[in-house]
XYZ file of C-alpha atoms in Angstrom:
422
model
C -11.827 -35.099 8.163
C -11.583 -31.499 6.975
C -12.047 -28.957 9.711
C -14.719 -26.373 9.010
C -13.612 -22.877 9.925
C -15.674 -20.662 12.158
C -17.005 -17.546 10.535
C -15.367 -14.212 11.192
C -17.119 -12.082 13.785
C -17.797 -8.355 13.282
C -15.143 -7.446 15.855
C -12.544 -9.659 14.152
C -13.293 -7.953 10.827
C -12.708 -4.558 12.448
C -9.427 -5.772 13.972
C -8.235 -7.073 10.586
C -9.177 -3.758 8.969
C -7.186 -1.860 11.616
C -4.146 -4.010 10.834
C -4.325 -2.935 7.190
C -4.577 0.708 8.304
C -1.084 0.595 9.851
C 0.539 1.775 6.607
C -1.500 4.962 5.974
C -1.517 5.849 9.670
C 2.252 5.386 9.936
C 2.860 7.598 6.905
C 0.242 10.343 6.837
C 0.366 11.209 10.544
C 4.004 12.323 10.486
C 4.579 13.753 6.988
C 3.881 17.311 8.140
C 6.466 16.831 10.906
C 9.376 15.927 8.603
C 10.941 19.429 8.701
C 10.764 19.446 12.508
C 12.212 15.916 12.664
C 15.159 16.881 10.450
C 15.862 19.927 12.605
C 15.497 18.084 15.915
C 17.786 15.226 14.864
C 20.294 17.593 13.261
C 20.074 16.181 9.764
C 19.159 17.215 6.226
C 15.726 17.134 4.633
C 16.832 14.380 2.251
C 17.925 12.145 5.128
C 14.667 12.903 6.868
C 12.863 11.625 3.770
C 14.799 8.373 4.122
C 12.661 7.581 7.169
C 9.697 7.331 4.793
C 11.672 5.343 2.220
C 12.889 2.891 4.878
C 9.336 2.293 6.054
C 8.089 1.671 2.500
C 10.965 -0.724 1.730
C 10.252 -2.645 4.926
C 6.567 -2.741 4.085
C 7.195 -4.295 0.683
C 9.930 -6.706 1.810
C 7.984 -7.949 4.814
C 5.034 -9.042 2.705
C 7.261 -11.155 0.461
C 8.857 -12.777 3.523
C 5.779 -13.619 5.565
C 3.105 -14.312 2.940
C 4.502 -17.595 1.551
C 5.813 -18.623 4.989
C 2.307 -18.299 6.459
C 1.043 -20.808 3.869
C 3.301 -23.345 5.618
C 3.195 -22.430 9.325
C -0.234 -20.808 9.583
C -1.373 -17.217 10.017
C -1.598 -16.697 13.764
C 1.980 -17.149 15.027
C 3.554 -14.781 12.463
C 0.755 -12.303 13.129
C 1.594 -12.359 16.853
C 5.270 -11.735 16.069
C 4.410 -8.941 13.639
C 2.152 -6.914 15.924
C 4.490 -7.175 18.926
C 7.686 -6.163 17.102
C 5.853 -3.435 15.177
C 4.731 -1.992 18.522
C 8.284 -2.121 19.928
C 9.726 -0.457 16.814
C 7.083 2.279 16.979
C 7.878 2.852 20.642
C 11.584 3.082 19.759
C 10.759 5.929 17.347
C 9.653 8.009 20.341
C 13.101 7.887 21.941
C 15.579 7.725 19.028
C 18.540 10.113 19.508
C 19.735 10.117 15.890
C 18.366 9.953 12.375
C 20.278 6.713 11.717
C 18.461 4.924 14.534
C 15.195 6.529 13.436
C 15.651 5.158 9.907
C 16.412 1.702 11.332
C 13.361 1.795 13.603
C 11.132 2.871 10.713
C 12.434 0.008 8.567
C 11.649 -2.527 11.314
C 8.272 -0.868 11.841
C 7.426 -1.297 8.152
C 8.871 -4.818 7.932
C 6.788 -6.226 10.782
C 3.817 -3.919 10.235
C 3.438 -5.529 6.817
C 2.653 -8.869 8.500
C -0.778 -7.600 9.511
C -1.379 -6.140 6.062
C -0.748 -9.365 4.159
C -2.152 -11.782 6.752
C -5.435 -9.887 7.148
C -6.246 -10.521 3.481
C -5.102 -14.141 3.756
C -7.271 -14.754 6.833
C -10.340 -13.437 5.031
C -9.555 -15.627 2.021
C -9.126 -18.646 4.322
C -12.280 -18.042 6.314
C -14.804 -17.077 3.656
C -16.026 -18.111 0.252
C -17.558 -16.451 -2.793
C -19.648 -13.356 -2.152
C -18.789 -13.345 1.549
C -15.149 -12.753 0.630
C -16.160 -9.825 -1.568
C -18.362 -8.277 1.132
C -15.682 -8.482 3.815
C -13.001 -7.111 1.505
C -15.346 -4.203 0.773
C -15.939 -3.589 4.473
C -12.185 -3.633 5.134
C -11.621 -1.207 2.262
C -14.343 1.075 3.642
C -12.882 1.114 7.168
C -9.356 1.479 5.817
C -10.493 4.411 3.665
C -10.929 6.568 6.746
C -7.224 6.266 7.660
C -5.929 8.758 5.036
C -8.654 11.179 6.132
C -7.982 11.003 9.850
C -4.189 10.551 9.839
C -3.175 14.067 8.662
C -5.741 15.625 10.994
C -4.429 13.627 13.956
C -0.849 14.528 13.078
C -1.738 18.206 12.773
C -3.538 18.296 16.124
C -0.663 16.557 17.908
C 1.919 18.912 16.380
C -0.094 21.912 17.535
C 0.296 20.878 21.182
C 3.423 18.667 21.267
C 6.528 17.599 19.337
C 6.836 15.010 16.570
C 7.753 12.356 19.129
C 4.221 12.532 20.517
C 2.904 11.380 17.132
C 4.848 8.147 17.459
C 3.771 7.859 21.084
C 0.168 7.944 19.887
C 0.971 5.434 17.132
C 2.605 3.164 19.734
C -0.608 3.213 21.767
C -2.555 2.295 18.620
C -0.126 -0.562 17.875
C -0.375 -1.816 21.468
C -4.174 -1.835 21.375
C -4.103 -3.567 17.988
C -1.737 -6.224 19.362
C -3.992 -6.838 22.365
C -7.010 -7.114 20.060
C -5.183 -9.634 17.856
C -4.301 -11.824 20.856
C -7.878 -11.696 22.166
C -9.928 -11.879 18.980
C -8.121 -13.384 15.985
C -8.034 -17.174 15.638
C -5.989 -19.422 13.376
C -7.650 -19.590 9.959
C -5.449 -22.112 8.135
C -5.924 -25.722 9.350
C -2.838 -27.923 9.469
C -4.162 -30.192 6.709
C -4.424 -27.210 4.343
C -0.848 -25.984 4.857
C 1.989 -26.442 2.388
C 4.307 -29.362 3.000
C 8.043 -29.550 2.433
C 10.839 -27.288 3.612
C 10.485 -23.668 4.630
C 12.265 -22.601 1.462
C 9.861 -24.608 -0.685
C 7.036 -22.409 0.603
C 8.452 -19.524 -1.403
C 7.700 -21.370 -4.625
C 4.176 -20.132 -4.013
C 5.239 -16.674 -5.176
C 5.983 -18.081 -8.613
C 3.043 -20.476 -8.632
C 0.444 -17.751 -8.141
C 1.917 -15.634 -10.933
C 1.335 -18.562 -13.302
C -2.424 -18.469 -12.587
C -3.730 -16.435 -15.519
C -6.855 -14.971 -13.942
C -5.056 -14.166 -10.686
C -2.392 -12.359 -12.683
C -4.984 -10.363 -14.644
C -7.024 -9.180 -11.669
C -3.890 -8.590 -9.572
C -2.308 -6.333 -12.196
C -5.638 -4.560 -12.641
C -5.512 -3.693 -8.946
C -1.846 -2.707 -8.653
C -1.853 -0.608 -11.848
C -4.967 1.188 -10.621
C -3.024 1.866 -7.427
C -0.300 3.353 -9.646
C -2.835 5.820 -11.070
C -4.043 6.577 -7.543
C -0.484 7.093 -6.275
C 0.102 9.439 -9.206
C -2.773 11.522 -7.846
C -1.420 11.338 -4.279
C 2.108 12.328 -5.316
C 1.117 15.091 -7.725
C -1.968 16.670 -6.199
C -0.055 18.523 -3.486
C 1.980 20.358 -6.169
C -0.915 20.947 -8.568
C -3.429 22.078 -5.965
C -1.077 24.169 -3.800
C 1.721 25.428 -6.064
C -0.333 25.863 -9.251
C -3.935 26.387 -8.141
C -3.055 28.242 -4.941
C -4.749 26.226 -2.205
C -3.421 26.692 1.315
C -2.157 23.726 3.330
C -5.411 23.674 5.307
C -7.517 23.816 2.135
C -5.476 21.034 0.566
C -5.951 18.851 3.657
C -9.713 19.426 3.420
C -9.773 18.547 -0.293
C -7.638 15.457 0.324
C -10.051 14.332 3.025
C -13.111 14.874 0.824
C -11.489 12.937 -2.012
C -10.687 10.087 0.363
C -14.390 9.964 1.183
C -14.917 9.093 -2.491
C -13.109 5.799 -1.887
C -15.091 5.189 1.303
C -18.379 5.887 -0.512
C -17.698 3.594 -3.464
C -16.308 0.864 -1.193
C -19.568 1.050 0.762
C -21.476 0.864 -2.515
C -19.509 -2.223 -3.564
C -20.322 -3.917 -0.252
C -24.024 -3.160 -0.776
C -24.085 -4.292 -4.422
C -22.221 -7.584 -3.914
C -24.733 -10.338 -4.599
C -27.001 -7.944 -6.478
C -24.882 -7.330 -9.580
C -21.763 -8.998 -10.946
C -18.421 -7.953 -9.490
C -16.930 -8.021 -12.968
C -19.544 -5.463 -14.052
C -18.651 -3.149 -11.157
C -14.979 -3.543 -11.999
C -15.668 -2.761 -15.669
C -17.476 0.456 -14.717
C -14.619 1.447 -12.402
C -11.895 0.856 -15.003
C -13.746 2.675 -17.793
C -14.524 5.591 -15.462
C -10.878 5.828 -14.376
C -9.679 5.970 -17.991
C -12.305 8.565 -18.961
C -11.680 10.796 -15.937
C -7.869 10.722 -16.164
C -8.113 11.176 -19.935
C -10.346 14.225 -19.527
C -7.947 15.702 -16.970
C -5.021 15.160 -19.353
C -6.839 16.799 -22.286
C -7.841 19.831 -20.188
C -4.294 20.321 -18.915
C -2.879 19.860 -22.428
C -5.219 22.610 -23.669
C -4.032 24.906 -20.886
C -7.320 24.692 -18.977
C -5.979 24.430 -15.439
C -8.936 25.622 -13.371
C -9.719 24.846 -9.754
C -13.232 23.424 -9.847
C -12.897 21.192 -12.927
C -9.687 19.799 -11.443
C -11.273 19.201 -8.025
C -14.292 17.452 -9.550
C -12.168 15.223 -11.769
C -9.849 14.268 -8.901
C -12.862 13.367 -6.742
C -14.243 11.209 -9.567
C -10.801 9.602 -9.807
C -10.948 8.431 -6.199
C -14.513 7.178 -6.708
C -13.330 5.140 -9.703
C -10.398 3.793 -7.707
C -12.800 2.690 -4.963
C -14.834 0.654 -7.453
C -11.717 -1.081 -8.743
C -9.991 -1.618 -5.389
C -13.230 -2.883 -3.867
C -13.492 -5.703 -6.422
C -10.146 -6.539 -8.055
C -8.319 -7.851 -4.929
C -11.190 -10.226 -4.160
C -11.388 -11.509 -7.727
C -7.621 -12.068 -7.656
C -7.469 -13.860 -4.304
C -10.290 -16.303 -5.085
C -8.177 -17.646 -7.961
C -5.496 -18.783 -5.484
C -7.200 -19.601 -2.193
C -4.885 -22.585 -1.679
C -1.949 -20.109 -1.703
C -3.659 -17.158 -0.043
C -0.532 -15.984 1.780
C 1.610 -15.990 -1.356
C -1.188 -14.426 -3.406
C -1.703 -11.630 -0.876
C 2.055 -11.032 -0.539
C 2.645 -10.863 -4.293
C -0.204 -8.415 -4.716
C 0.969 -6.204 -1.860
C 4.632 -6.164 -2.838
C 3.991 -5.342 -6.506
C 1.527 -2.675 -5.395
C 4.247 -0.808 -3.500
C 6.731 -1.227 -6.358
C 4.223 0.338 -8.754
C 3.511 3.117 -6.259
C 7.242 3.737 -5.989
C 7.455 4.101 -9.775
C 4.554 6.548 -9.943
C 6.051 9.071 -7.527
C 9.226 9.961 -9.504
C 7.234 10.071 -12.754
C 5.043 12.801 -11.283
C 8.126 14.738 -10.145
C 9.712 14.818 -13.615
C 8.216 18.177 -14.530
C 9.105 19.998 -11.323
C 6.745 21.394 -8.713
C 4.987 23.802 -11.105
C 4.072 21.277 -13.836
C 0.581 19.785 -14.138
C 0.997 17.393 -17.077
C 3.203 14.775 -15.332
C 0.467 14.017 -12.785
C -2.247 13.733 -15.437
C -0.104 11.633 -17.781
C 0.984 9.325 -14.959
C -2.628 8.790 -13.925
C -3.751 8.184 -17.514
C -0.819 5.886 -18.301
C -1.447 3.615 -15.335
C -5.216 3.712 -15.969
C -4.695 2.516 -19.552
C -2.353 -0.251 -18.388
C -4.924 -1.312 -15.777
C -7.594 -1.409 -18.490
C -5.311 -3.541 -20.671
C -4.708 -5.975 -17.800
C -8.421 -6.210 -17.024
C -9.839 -6.561 -20.522
C -7.295 -9.259 -21.410
C -8.190 -11.317 -18.312
C -10.064 -14.465 -19.424
C -13.791 -14.562 -18.709
C -15.197 -17.614 -16.935
C -18.768 -18.820 -16.820
C -20.516 -16.932 -14.047
C -18.342 -13.806 -14.218
C -21.317 -11.742 -15.370
C -23.780 -13.226 -12.873
C -24.506 -11.753 -9.465
C -23.199 -14.923 -7.754
C -19.840 -14.822 -9.545
C -17.703 -17.437 -11.300
C -16.585 -19.127 -8.080
C -20.180 -20.057 -7.235
C -20.831 -21.552 -10.665
C -17.541 -23.374 -11.219
C -18.023 -27.152 -11.156
C -21.028 -26.801 -8.880
C -18.887 -26.065 -5.836
C -15.479 -25.035 -4.502
C -12.413 -25.380 -6.675
C -9.643 -27.768 -5.759
C -7.582 -26.484 -2.854
C -10.157 -23.963 -1.637
C -11.032 -23.570 2.004
C -14.299 -25.135 3.240
C -17.501 -23.127 3.229
C -17.829 -20.932 6.286
C -20.510 -21.866 8.773
C -23.506 -19.563 8.658
């Protein structure tokens, strides 16, 4: 007899959202301290930057490792391992005597920190169905949206009263509390009868199986290419707004925080509108808006109109558009592969960071005084996201408020998790 999963509680949703916030918190809190870190550890700025690269590589690699494996062994045990080792690696960052050990600790921190990122999405996919999945993904996105706002502020406050090591001390406390919360609150979401059979290595076939699912592939690439446009903004805005338009570091931090609120606002809107209008409609509006906004920015820059307020408004509208896409596309992708939720979440996350890694050097091509590379990178990825979305096959129910999953065959698709108890 199939075991019916218990529904996620509000506190468990918050804990899962905090696990996905590990990445922005672990990056944005310490970026301002990189010069101090390089000086304190007696190394160069380029080697100091490797601490960020190592974390990002670990973050991408870890998702590929644990996502498919969790489809075979369950979500909870690897999540326990991830949060504990991530805490220990973060604590090690407080005491490292050399940049080499710091780079190693950051890699381990990213590798095991990624477990929470990929498994949080998989747990939601396991434990919910249809519109409930969309609502919870929106709530997670909304909570997670505050991390880029708070992280630089927290890092700045800590640096004003202590050294860079205190930042990682604070992060270690956060990781410890997150680990305790996971042990107390999160339950296994993947019943034994729903797990993949065969050898451990056979579980990794799931990475290739999900890519073969046409609608998963379409919505997944819509999401990751939109992230590419967003990362183009993140990578280029510091140069455009400070070096070209003359904002101070404090003013830039304020603008960055306000723009991040655009994602929070539209994620909240998505959560409210789920069940009232079709997710595919919201996603269509988000994609079209992203293309129009990035296109307008590109045209203005090409005409030599590089003014503060038009640029600020367009960048804010960019983040609002991204929120509409990121609040819907991951859900629409994951529901296509519920029976391989770990692999589906891992593939999405890993490709997302690869695309983000491609966007950053593209923005840097023109030097720190050029404005066109940022605009062209944003527009290029926006157009590719639009291509991925508008070539994704439409199923019956896509344009209804209930969604295609509700209408398909009068019930759940083969391999889906049972309906959550209400």
